[in-house]
Every structure is written in structure tokens, then in C-alpha cells.
Short mmCIF file of C-alpha atoms in Angstrom, two decimals:
data_model
loop_
_atom_site.label_atom_id
_atom_site.label_comp_id
_atom_site.label_asym_id
_atom_site.label_seq_id
_atom_site.Cartn_x
_atom_site.Cartn_y
_atom_site.Cartn_z
CA MET A 1 40.94 -18.64 -32.45
CA PRO A 2 41.19 -16.81 -29.10
CA ASN A 3 44.22 -17.56 -27.01
CA ASP A 4 43.28 -19.75 -24.03
CA ASN A 5 46.00 -18.19 -21.92
CA ALA A 6 44.49 -14.73 -22.42
CA ARG A 7 41.16 -15.65 -20.80
CA PRO A 8 42.49 -15.97 -17.23
CA GLY A 9 44.34 -12.70 -17.74
CA ARG A 10 41.14 -10.86 -18.73
CA ARG A 11 39.20 -12.39 -15.87
CA GLY A 12 42.02 -11.50 -13.53
CA ALA A 13 41.94 -7.88 -14.67
CA LEU A 14 38.17 -7.73 -14.01
CA CYS A 15 38.59 -9.30 -10.55
CA LEU A 16 41.43 -6.91 -9.80
CA LEU A 17 39.37 -3.88 -10.78
CA LEU A 18 36.35 -5.13 -8.83
CA GLY A 19 38.50 -5.81 -5.78
CA CYS A 20 40.10 -2.36 -5.91
CA ALA A 21 36.67 -0.72 -6.26
CA LEU A 22 35.31 -2.65 -3.25
CA MET A 23 38.38 -1.82 -1.17
CA LEU A 24 38.10 1.86 -2.04
CA TRP A 25 34.44 1.89 -1.04
CA GLY A 26 35.13 0.01 2.19
CA GLY A 27 38.12 2.22 2.98
CA PHE A 28 35.99 5.32 2.42
CA LEU A 29 33.38 4.05 4.91
CA LEU A 30 36.09 3.34 7.49
CA LEU A 31 37.87 6.66 7.07
CA THR A 32 34.70 8.75 7.23
CA THR A 33 33.42 7.12 10.43
CA PRO A 34 34.37 9.20 13.49
CA ASP A 35 36.59 7.70 16.20
CA LEU A 36 33.99 7.50 18.95
CA LEU A 37 33.31 5.29 21.95
CA GLU A 38 29.77 3.94 22.33
CA TYR A 39 28.03 1.94 25.01
CA VAL A 40 24.64 0.72 23.77
CA LEU A 41 22.04 -0.88 25.99
CA PRO A 42 18.31 -1.63 25.84
CA VAL A 43 15.91 0.93 27.26
CA PRO A 44 14.03 -0.53 30.23
CA ALA A 45 10.27 -0.49 30.29
CA ALA A 46 8.75 2.72 31.60
CA ASP A 47 7.58 2.66 35.18
CA GLU A 48 4.37 4.20 36.51
CA GLY A 49 5.97 7.65 36.46
CA GLY A 50 7.00 7.16 32.87
CA SER A 51 10.58 8.35 33.44
CA ALA A 52 12.67 5.58 31.83
CA LEU A 53 14.64 7.73 29.38
CA ARG A 54 15.27 10.63 31.73
CA ALA A 55 16.37 8.37 34.58
CA LEU A 56 18.69 6.44 32.30
CA CYS A 57 20.19 9.68 31.01
CA GLU A 58 20.70 11.16 34.48
CA GLN A 59 22.12 8.00 36.05
CA GLY A 60 24.48 7.42 33.15
CA GLY A 61 25.51 11.07 33.24
CA GLU A 62 26.70 10.64 36.81
CA GLN A 63 28.92 7.76 35.67
CA MET A 64 30.24 9.69 32.69
CA ASP A 65 31.14 12.65 34.91
CA VAL A 66 33.72 10.40 36.55
CA LEU A 67 35.36 9.92 33.13
CA SER A 68 35.72 13.63 32.35
CA GLY A 69 39.51 13.28 32.49
CA VAL A 70 39.68 10.52 29.86
CA VAL A 71 36.99 11.57 27.36
CA ASP A 72 36.72 14.87 25.51
CA GLY A 73 32.96 15.32 25.58
CA TYR A 74 30.09 12.86 25.88
CA ALA A 75 26.35 12.71 25.23
CA PHE A 76 23.29 10.49 25.47
CA ALA A 77 21.02 9.39 22.62
CA ALA A 78 18.04 7.04 22.65
CA ARG A 79 16.82 5.69 19.29
CA ALA A 80 13.20 5.03 18.34
CA GLN A 81 12.57 3.58 14.88
CA GLY A 82 9.44 3.68 12.77
CA VAL A 83 8.04 6.85 14.36
CA SER A 84 5.39 8.74 12.43
CA VAL A 85 6.08 12.47 11.96
CA SER A 86 3.38 14.47 10.18
CA SER A 87 2.47 18.00 9.18
CA ALA A 88 -0.45 19.63 7.41
CA LEU A 89 1.23 18.89 4.07
CA GLY A 90 2.48 15.34 4.51
CA SER A 91 3.85 12.64 6.79
CA VAL A 92 6.98 10.47 6.99
CA THR A 93 8.20 7.51 9.02
CA ALA A 94 11.47 8.47 10.69
CA THR A 95 14.08 7.30 13.14
CA VAL A 96 13.88 9.71 16.08
CA TYR A 97 16.84 10.29 18.39
CA ALA A 98 16.15 11.64 21.87
CA VAL A 99 19.42 13.42 22.68
CA SER A 100 20.96 15.16 25.65
CA GLU A 101 22.74 18.50 25.69
CA GLY A 102 26.07 18.54 23.91
CA TYR A 103 25.17 15.71 21.54
CA PHE A 104 26.02 17.72 18.43
CA ASP A 105 29.39 18.64 19.93
CA VAL A 106 30.26 14.93 19.90
CA VAL A 107 28.43 13.70 16.79
CA HIS A 108 28.85 15.96 13.78
CA GLU A 109 25.89 17.02 11.66
CA THR A 110 25.86 19.80 9.04
CA LEU A 111 23.28 22.44 9.93
CA GLN A 112 21.44 23.97 6.95
CA GLY A 113 19.05 26.26 8.79
CA GLY A 114 17.85 27.12 12.27
CA ARG A 115 19.66 25.53 15.22
CA PHE A 116 20.35 22.23 16.92
CA ILE A 117 18.93 20.97 20.22
CA THR A 118 20.33 23.22 22.97
CA GLN A 119 20.91 22.93 26.70
CA THR A 120 17.85 25.10 27.31
CA ASP A 121 15.67 22.74 25.23
CA VAL A 122 16.79 19.78 27.32
CA ARG A 123 16.41 21.46 30.70
CA ARG A 124 12.97 22.89 29.93
CA ALA A 125 11.78 19.78 28.04
CA GLU A 126 10.92 21.97 25.06
CA ARG A 127 9.08 20.22 22.24
CA ALA A 128 11.69 21.17 19.63
CA ILE A 129 12.63 18.95 16.69
CA VAL A 130 15.49 19.00 14.20
CA LEU A 131 14.73 17.35 10.85
CA ASP A 132 16.98 16.11 8.09
CA SER A 133 16.66 17.98 4.80
CA ARG A 134 14.77 15.20 3.02
CA ALA A 135 12.22 14.93 5.83
CA ALA A 136 11.73 18.72 5.81
CA LEU A 137 11.14 18.64 2.05
CA ALA A 138 8.63 15.79 2.34
CA LEU A 139 6.76 17.45 5.22
CA PHE A 140 6.63 21.03 3.93
CA SER A 141 6.91 20.64 0.14
CA GLY A 142 9.82 23.05 -0.20
CA GLU A 143 8.44 25.75 2.12
CA GLU A 144 10.53 27.16 4.97
CA PRO A 145 10.32 24.52 7.74
CA VAL A 146 11.98 26.38 10.63
CA GLY A 147 9.38 27.62 13.09
CA ARG A 148 6.60 25.40 11.66
CA GLU A 149 4.97 22.63 13.67
CA VAL A 150 4.86 18.88 13.18
CA THR A 151 3.06 16.14 15.08
CA LEU A 152 5.09 13.38 16.74
CA GLY A 153 3.39 10.79 18.92
CA GLY A 154 0.25 12.90 19.11
CA LYS A 155 2.17 15.92 20.42
CA SER A 156 3.00 19.13 18.58
CA TYR A 157 6.71 19.89 18.08
CA LYS A 158 8.20 23.09 16.64
CA VAL A 159 10.91 22.68 13.98
CA ALA A 160 14.08 24.24 15.44
CA GLY A 161 16.45 23.42 12.60
CA VAL A 162 17.27 21.39 9.51
CA PHE A 163 20.49 19.46 8.91
CA ALA A 164 21.93 18.00 5.73
CA GLY A 165 21.14 14.34 5.42
CA GLY A 166 19.38 11.53 3.67
CA GLN A 167 18.97 7.82 4.18
CA ARG A 168 22.02 6.58 6.04
CA ILE A 169 23.72 3.22 6.47
CA GLY A 170 22.58 1.65 9.72
CA GLU A 171 19.18 3.38 9.75
CA ALA A 172 16.00 1.38 9.20
CA ASP A 173 14.05 4.46 8.09
CA ALA A 174 14.69 6.88 5.26
CA TYR A 175 14.31 9.96 7.48
CA VAL A 176 15.93 11.11 10.73
CA ALA A 177 14.89 13.58 13.44
CA TYR A 178 16.28 14.75 16.79
CA VAL A 179 14.30 15.82 19.87
CA PRO A 180 15.33 16.64 23.49
CA VAL A 181 15.50 13.55 25.68
CA THR A 182 13.43 15.21 28.40
CA ALA A 183 10.60 16.03 26.00
CA ALA A 184 10.67 12.51 24.57
CA ASP A 185 10.53 11.09 28.08
CA ALA A 186 7.60 13.30 29.07
CA ASP A 187 5.68 12.34 25.91
CA GLY A 188 6.37 8.63 26.33
CA LEU A 189 8.50 8.07 23.23
CA SER A 190 9.09 4.33 22.91
CA ALA A 191 12.84 3.92 22.30
CA ALA A 192 14.39 0.48 21.85
CA THR A 193 18.04 1.28 22.57
CA ALA A 194 20.06 4.05 24.17
CA ALA A 195 23.73 4.86 23.78
CA TRP A 196 26.35 6.86 25.57
CA VAL A 197 28.70 8.39 23.00
CA ALA A 198 32.08 9.93 23.82
CA ARG A 199 35.15 11.31 22.10
CA PRO A 200 38.26 9.60 23.54
CA ILE A 201 41.39 11.44 24.58
CA ASP A 202 43.49 8.27 24.47
CA ASP A 203 42.00 5.49 22.32
CA VAL A 204 43.05 2.49 24.43
CA GLY A 205 42.96 3.94 27.95
CA SER A 206 39.72 5.85 27.43
CA ALA A 207 37.99 2.81 25.97
CA ILE A 208 39.00 0.51 28.83
CA GLN A 209 37.95 2.96 31.55
CA MET A 210 34.65 3.86 29.90
CA GLU A 211 33.72 0.23 29.28
CA ASN A 212 34.59 -0.88 32.82
CA THR A 213 32.75 2.06 34.40
CA LEU A 214 29.53 1.69 32.40
CA ARG A 215 29.42 -2.10 32.63
CA ALA A 216 29.82 -1.87 36.40
CA TRP A 217 26.92 0.61 36.47
CA LYS A 218 24.60 -1.31 34.13
CA GLY A 219 25.65 -4.54 32.49
CA GLY A 220 24.16 -6.27 29.47
CA GLY A 221 25.09 -3.60 26.95
CA SER A 222 27.43 -3.61 23.95
CA PHE A 223 30.58 -1.49 23.97
CA TYR A 224 32.33 -0.32 20.79
CA SER A 225 35.53 1.55 20.10
CA MET A 226 35.40 2.79 16.51
CA SER A 227 39.18 3.06 16.16
CA LYS A 228 39.48 -0.54 17.38
CA LEU A 229 36.87 -1.73 14.91
CA LYS A 230 38.70 0.08 12.11
CA LEU A 231 41.96 -1.61 13.03
CA GLY A 232 40.31 -5.02 13.04
CA ALA A 233 38.58 -4.34 9.72
CA ALA A 234 41.88 -3.52 8.02
CA ALA A 235 43.63 -6.68 9.30
CA PRO A 236 43.90 -8.40 5.85
CA LEU A 237 45.51 -5.33 4.33
CA ARG A 238 47.86 -5.08 7.31
CA TRP A 239 49.03 -8.67 6.81
CA ALA A 240 49.47 -8.11 3.08
CA LEU A 241 51.54 -4.99 3.75
CA LEU A 242 53.66 -6.86 6.31
CA ILE A 243 54.41 -9.68 3.86
CA ALA A 244 55.16 -7.25 1.05
CA GLY A 245 57.32 -5.15 3.36
CA MET A 246 59.36 -8.14 4.53
CA ALA A 247 59.87 -9.31 0.93
CA LEU A 248 61.00 -5.82 -0.08
CA LEU A 249 63.38 -5.56 2.87
CA LEU A 250 64.95 -8.94 2.07
CA ALA A 251 65.37 -7.95 -1.58
CA LEU A 252 66.98 -4.64 -0.58
CA LEU A 253 69.23 -6.42 1.91
CA ARG A 254 70.50 -8.71 -0.84
CA ARG A 255 71.25 -5.67 -3.00
CA VAL A 256 73.10 -3.89 -0.20
CA ASN A 257 75.09 -7.04 0.62
CA ALA A 258 76.03 -7.41 -3.03
CA LEU A 259 77.08 -3.75 -3.15
CA ALA A 260 79.17 -4.05 0.00
CA TRP A 261 80.88 -7.26 -1.18
CA GLY A 262 81.52 -5.72 -4.57
CA ARG A 263 83.24 -2.70 -3.00
CA ILE A 264 85.34 -5.00 -0.80
CA CYS A 265 86.46 -7.06 -3.78
CA LEU A 266 87.14 -3.90 -5.81
CA TYR A 267 89.44 -2.33 -3.24
CA ALA A 268 91.09 -5.67 -2.45
CA ASP A 269 92.03 -5.91 -6.14
CA ARG A 270 93.18 -2.28 -6.31
CA LEU A 271 95.43 -2.68 -3.26
CA ARG A 272 97.64 -4.95 -5.32
CA LEU A 273 98.59 -2.03 -7.58
CA HIS A 274 98.13 1.06 -5.36
CA TYR A 275 99.16 2.19 -1.92
CA ALA A 276 96.49 2.13 0.78
CA ARG A 277 96.84 5.85 1.46
CA GLU A 278 95.84 6.58 -2.15
CA LEU A 279 92.67 4.50 -1.84
CA LEU A 280 91.79 5.54 1.70
CA PRO A 281 89.31 8.36 0.81
CA GLY A 282 87.37 6.11 -1.55
CA MET A 283 87.38 3.25 0.96
CA ILE A 284 86.04 5.53 3.72
CA ALA A 285 83.32 6.90 1.43
CA SER A 286 82.28 3.39 0.40
CA ALA A 287 82.21 2.22 4.03
CA LEU A 288 80.08 5.20 5.07
CA LEU A 289 77.70 4.61 2.18
CA CYS A 290 77.25 0.96 3.14
CA LEU A 291 76.77 1.85 6.81
CA LEU A 292 74.16 4.44 5.83
CA LEU A 293 72.29 1.90 3.73
CA TYR A 294 72.39 -0.70 6.53
CA ALA A 295 71.14 1.94 9.00
CA ALA A 296 68.25 2.80 6.66
CA LEU A 297 67.33 -0.89 6.42
CA ALA A 298 67.49 -1.21 10.21
CA CYS A 299 65.14 1.78 10.60
CA ALA A 300 62.76 0.29 8.04
CA LEU A 301 62.85 -3.05 9.91
CA TRP A 302 62.09 -1.27 13.20
CA ALA A 303 59.17 0.59 11.60
CA LEU A 304 57.85 -2.69 10.17
CA ALA A 305 58.13 -4.36 13.59
CA ALA A 306 56.26 -1.46 15.23
CA PHE A 307 53.60 -1.72 12.51
CA SER A 308 53.23 -5.46 13.16
CA ILE A 309 52.79 -5.20 16.95
CA ALA A 310 50.50 -2.15 16.86
CA PRO A 311 47.32 -4.30 17.08
CA LEU A 312 48.56 -5.85 20.33
CA LEU A 313 48.64 -2.39 21.91
CA VAL A 314 44.95 -1.94 21.03
CA PHE A 315 43.57 -5.49 21.34
CA THR A 316 44.94 -5.98 24.85
CA GLU A 317 42.43 -8.77 25.48
CA TRP A 318 44.39 -10.96 23.06
CA ILE A 319 47.49 -11.01 25.25
CA PRO A 320 47.66 -13.91 27.76
CA GLU A 321 49.01 -13.35 31.24
CA VAL A 322 51.81 -15.88 30.66
CA ALA A 323 52.51 -16.39 26.97
CA VAL A 324 54.45 -19.66 27.47
CA GLU A 325 51.82 -21.45 29.57
CA LEU A 326 49.17 -23.51 27.82
CA SER A 327 46.62 -22.91 30.59
CA SER A 328 47.01 -19.14 30.20
CA LEU A 329 46.53 -19.41 26.44
CA GLN A 330 43.44 -21.58 26.92
CA SER A 331 41.87 -19.20 29.45
CA ARG A 332 42.47 -16.26 27.13
CA PHE A 333 40.92 -18.16 24.21
CA TRP A 334 37.77 -19.04 26.18
CA ALA A 335 37.48 -15.49 27.48
CA LEU A 336 37.48 -14.18 23.91
CA ALA A 337 34.98 -16.86 22.89
CA ALA A 338 32.68 -15.85 25.76
CA ASP A 339 32.80 -12.19 24.69
CA ASN A 340 31.59 -13.17 21.21
CA ALA A 341 28.84 -15.47 22.53
CA ALA A 342 26.55 -12.77 23.93
CA ALA A 343 22.88 -13.66 23.53
CA ALA A 344 22.01 -10.15 22.30
CA ARG A 345 24.08 -7.45 20.65
CA TYR A 346 22.99 -3.83 20.31
CA VAL A 347 24.35 -1.72 17.48
CA THR A 348 24.30 1.88 16.29
CA ARG A 349 24.51 3.34 12.81
CA PHE A 350 28.25 3.87 13.21
CA VAL A 351 28.78 0.20 14.03
CA CYS A 352 26.68 -0.85 11.01
CA ARG A 353 28.69 1.50 8.82
CA LEU A 354 31.99 0.02 10.00
CA GLU A 355 30.79 -3.56 9.62
CA LEU A 356 29.71 -2.86 6.04
CA GLY A 357 33.07 -1.21 5.35
CA GLN A 358 34.84 -4.22 6.86
CA GLY A 359 32.91 -6.63 4.64
CA LEU A 360 33.59 -4.59 1.51
CA LEU A 361 37.26 -4.27 2.39
CA ARG A 362 37.75 -7.98 2.97
CA TRP A 363 35.77 -9.12 -0.06
CA GLY A 364 37.64 -6.56 -2.15
CA PHE A 365 40.97 -7.81 -0.80
CA PHE A 366 40.22 -11.43 -1.71
CA ALA A 367 38.84 -10.42 -5.12
CA ALA A 368 42.00 -8.41 -5.83
CA LEU A 369 44.16 -11.31 -4.65
CA LEU A 370 42.28 -13.72 -6.94
CA GLY A 371 42.59 -11.24 -9.80
CA LEU A 372 46.33 -10.96 -9.24
CA VAL A 373 46.71 -14.75 -9.32
CA LEU A 374 44.63 -15.02 -12.51
CA ARG A 375 46.56 -12.16 -14.04
CA LEU A 376 49.89 -13.87 -13.38
CA TRP A 377 48.63 -17.36 -14.26
CA PRO A 378 49.66 -17.22 -17.97
CA PHE A 379 53.22 -16.39 -16.91
CA LEU A 380 53.28 -19.06 -14.21
CA ASN A 381 51.76 -21.67 -16.53
CA ARG A 382 54.04 -20.91 -19.48
CA ARG A 383 55.93 -23.96 -20.65
CA PRO A 384 59.50 -23.61 -21.89
CA ALA A 385 59.92 -24.17 -25.61
CA LEU A 386 61.57 -27.45 -26.52
CA ALA A 387 64.68 -27.26 -28.62
CA VAL A 388 64.32 -29.02 -31.99
CA PHE A 389 67.48 -30.51 -33.42
CA PRO A 390 67.74 -31.41 -37.10
CA ARG A 391 68.00 -35.05 -37.91
CA GLU A 392 71.32 -36.32 -39.08
CA ARG A 393 71.32 -37.67 -42.58
#
């Protein structure tokens, strides 16, 4: 018959493997997402002149120019989903980004042929389009796409380049294309959201200044710091590492204390039979060794403390003005609750990617924790054998 105690162990091993696989997948998504700052807001309805995108780009650009000392490059991108792009050989439904100059200096894409959208394209409102490789294959059936023409919104666009890509997390459509924001504005491209994207110089300071500046210019948007989202996503692993680190430090401290006390007792016993000057070199060496070990433990404790308070240096909104006053704690709590109670939230593909990675990481952590408990359950549930004494005759 199968051993009942072996079943939880097998289930625990499966949960542990599943949890590790989910954490690896989630960690990969977090690590491969660039550390960008994004402010996403809805695109207002076009006025009679039909200049909603261009005006938004120019007005926001004036605000971003003020932040040139705290961000290392910035760009504008408006997103339109479900746009039909067609050629003589086929058609696809794509997500089209109307981008400003310098966008590809901030957001990395791998160019396979041709070129990206340039400053000249934006200034002249050239009808140039950059397609992902799958869209180029579907539209031109394997023929050279660069220099060919496609139809977007009833207008003819010339293919300027092709970049490596496929269906991406956070995109509603299987294909992606980029066009100049000025051309999209002139042709009346209907974009739902627009985002200012920047590379921070200093994660915390750059994020605070960019958020305050853009919210003061145009409120109602959603601001994201990718490095901040990553730190929040990895919170369960951080707590697990802190607990494991403290347990390890306490265990090592007990070992060092035992070593130090053992050396003290050893030399106290030897002093009964030997002169102190004979034992002095060994005593000094033992004392230095113990001091070195205690110094190493102190450095490890300092590193663990710095690791534990690192989130407070990033999530500055968590810190109350007066930590010992209940009213300050309450006001900070309600301020955080108000930030999470926005009626509408606007996201980008990077935010969707991080949120998926966060979910996978947390579910994987709890699955691995459950697997570890089930794996250790047979040892924890083991009953001590009862001693059997022979009966006296």
C-alpha cells in the first residue's frame, strides 16, 4: 500500500516546482521591463482644426523641457488600437503609435531593416510607417516591405522600416506600427490615450518632479515609475529574504558566541598550568578572530537593515509627517486610499507587463511556500516511536 506520508511530500514537490517556475517567469518579466517614467492621460476630442494630438505633444513638450536636468531623454506617444492597415496583398488590425522625435532613443526596439521615425519625419509630417516583422510578413507575403506603401485610415503611408516584434503583453492587437505624431494628427488618427515617456537620472527625484510638473499642467492622468512598480512587485520575496536573513544571522551569532566562550574557557583552563606570556600569542589570535567574526556579523546586520528600509526611500508617500501621532498616521492612510480610488486608470504595455509579472511572482511565491510546507509536513507530523518493554514473568 502507498505510504500516506509520502503523498503530501509529492504534492509539495509539485507545488514547489510550479511556484519556482511562476517566480522565474514573473522575475523575467520584471527584469526585462525598462526603468522608465510614464505619464498617461486620455486624448481630448479633436477641435474644429483637428489638432488634438499635435497640441498635446507641443504643450507637454514645453513642460518636459523644464525637466531636462532630471530626465535623460523623453518622448511622446499616442496609442490607437484596432486600426486597419492594408496593402495590395493583405490587411491587418494593428495598434498604431503616433510618436514624437527621439521616441526610439527612449524606448528600445530592434530594427531589422530600413529606419525608424526621424526628426525630419515629425517636422514635415511625412506619412512614414514602421511595421513590426509579423505585420510586414502578413502585408507583403515575404516580399521586401521597405519603400512599399500601405493604407492607414484612408491615407497612403510609405514603409520606412521594420522592427523585430510580435504580439506583446499589454497590446490588444497582434500587430504594432509606428507613425509620426504630426502625420497622425493631420490625418485625424483617433487615439484613446497618450503618454509622456522618460528615462530617469535619479529614480526617486526624477519621478517626483516629473509627476508634479505634468499633473500641474494637466491633471487626471496616471503616473508610473517602473522601478517603483518593480520594487512593490517583489515585496513578498523581500520579506522572505529579510526573515531568512535574520534567522541566519541569529544562528551565526549563536555559533560565534559559542566559539568565543569556548576559547575563553580553554585559555582559562590552560592558565592554571602555563604562564600567561606563553599563551599570549594564541590568546591575541583568538581575540582578533572573534572580533573579526563579530565585525562581519555587524556588517551583515547593517546591510540587512539597509535592505529593509530601502522601500521607504522609494515609497516616500508611505512616511507620515509625524510617525508617533495618530492623526498623522490617519491622514497618510487616507491619502494613500484616495490615490488608489481614482475613477479611471490609464495604462501602457509596460504597466501591463509589470502587473502580470507581479501576479506571477506573488502566486509563485505562495505556491512555493505551500509546497515547502507540504514537503516538510511528513517530518513535522512524524510521531516518536513508543518504547516497548517486555512483560515481567
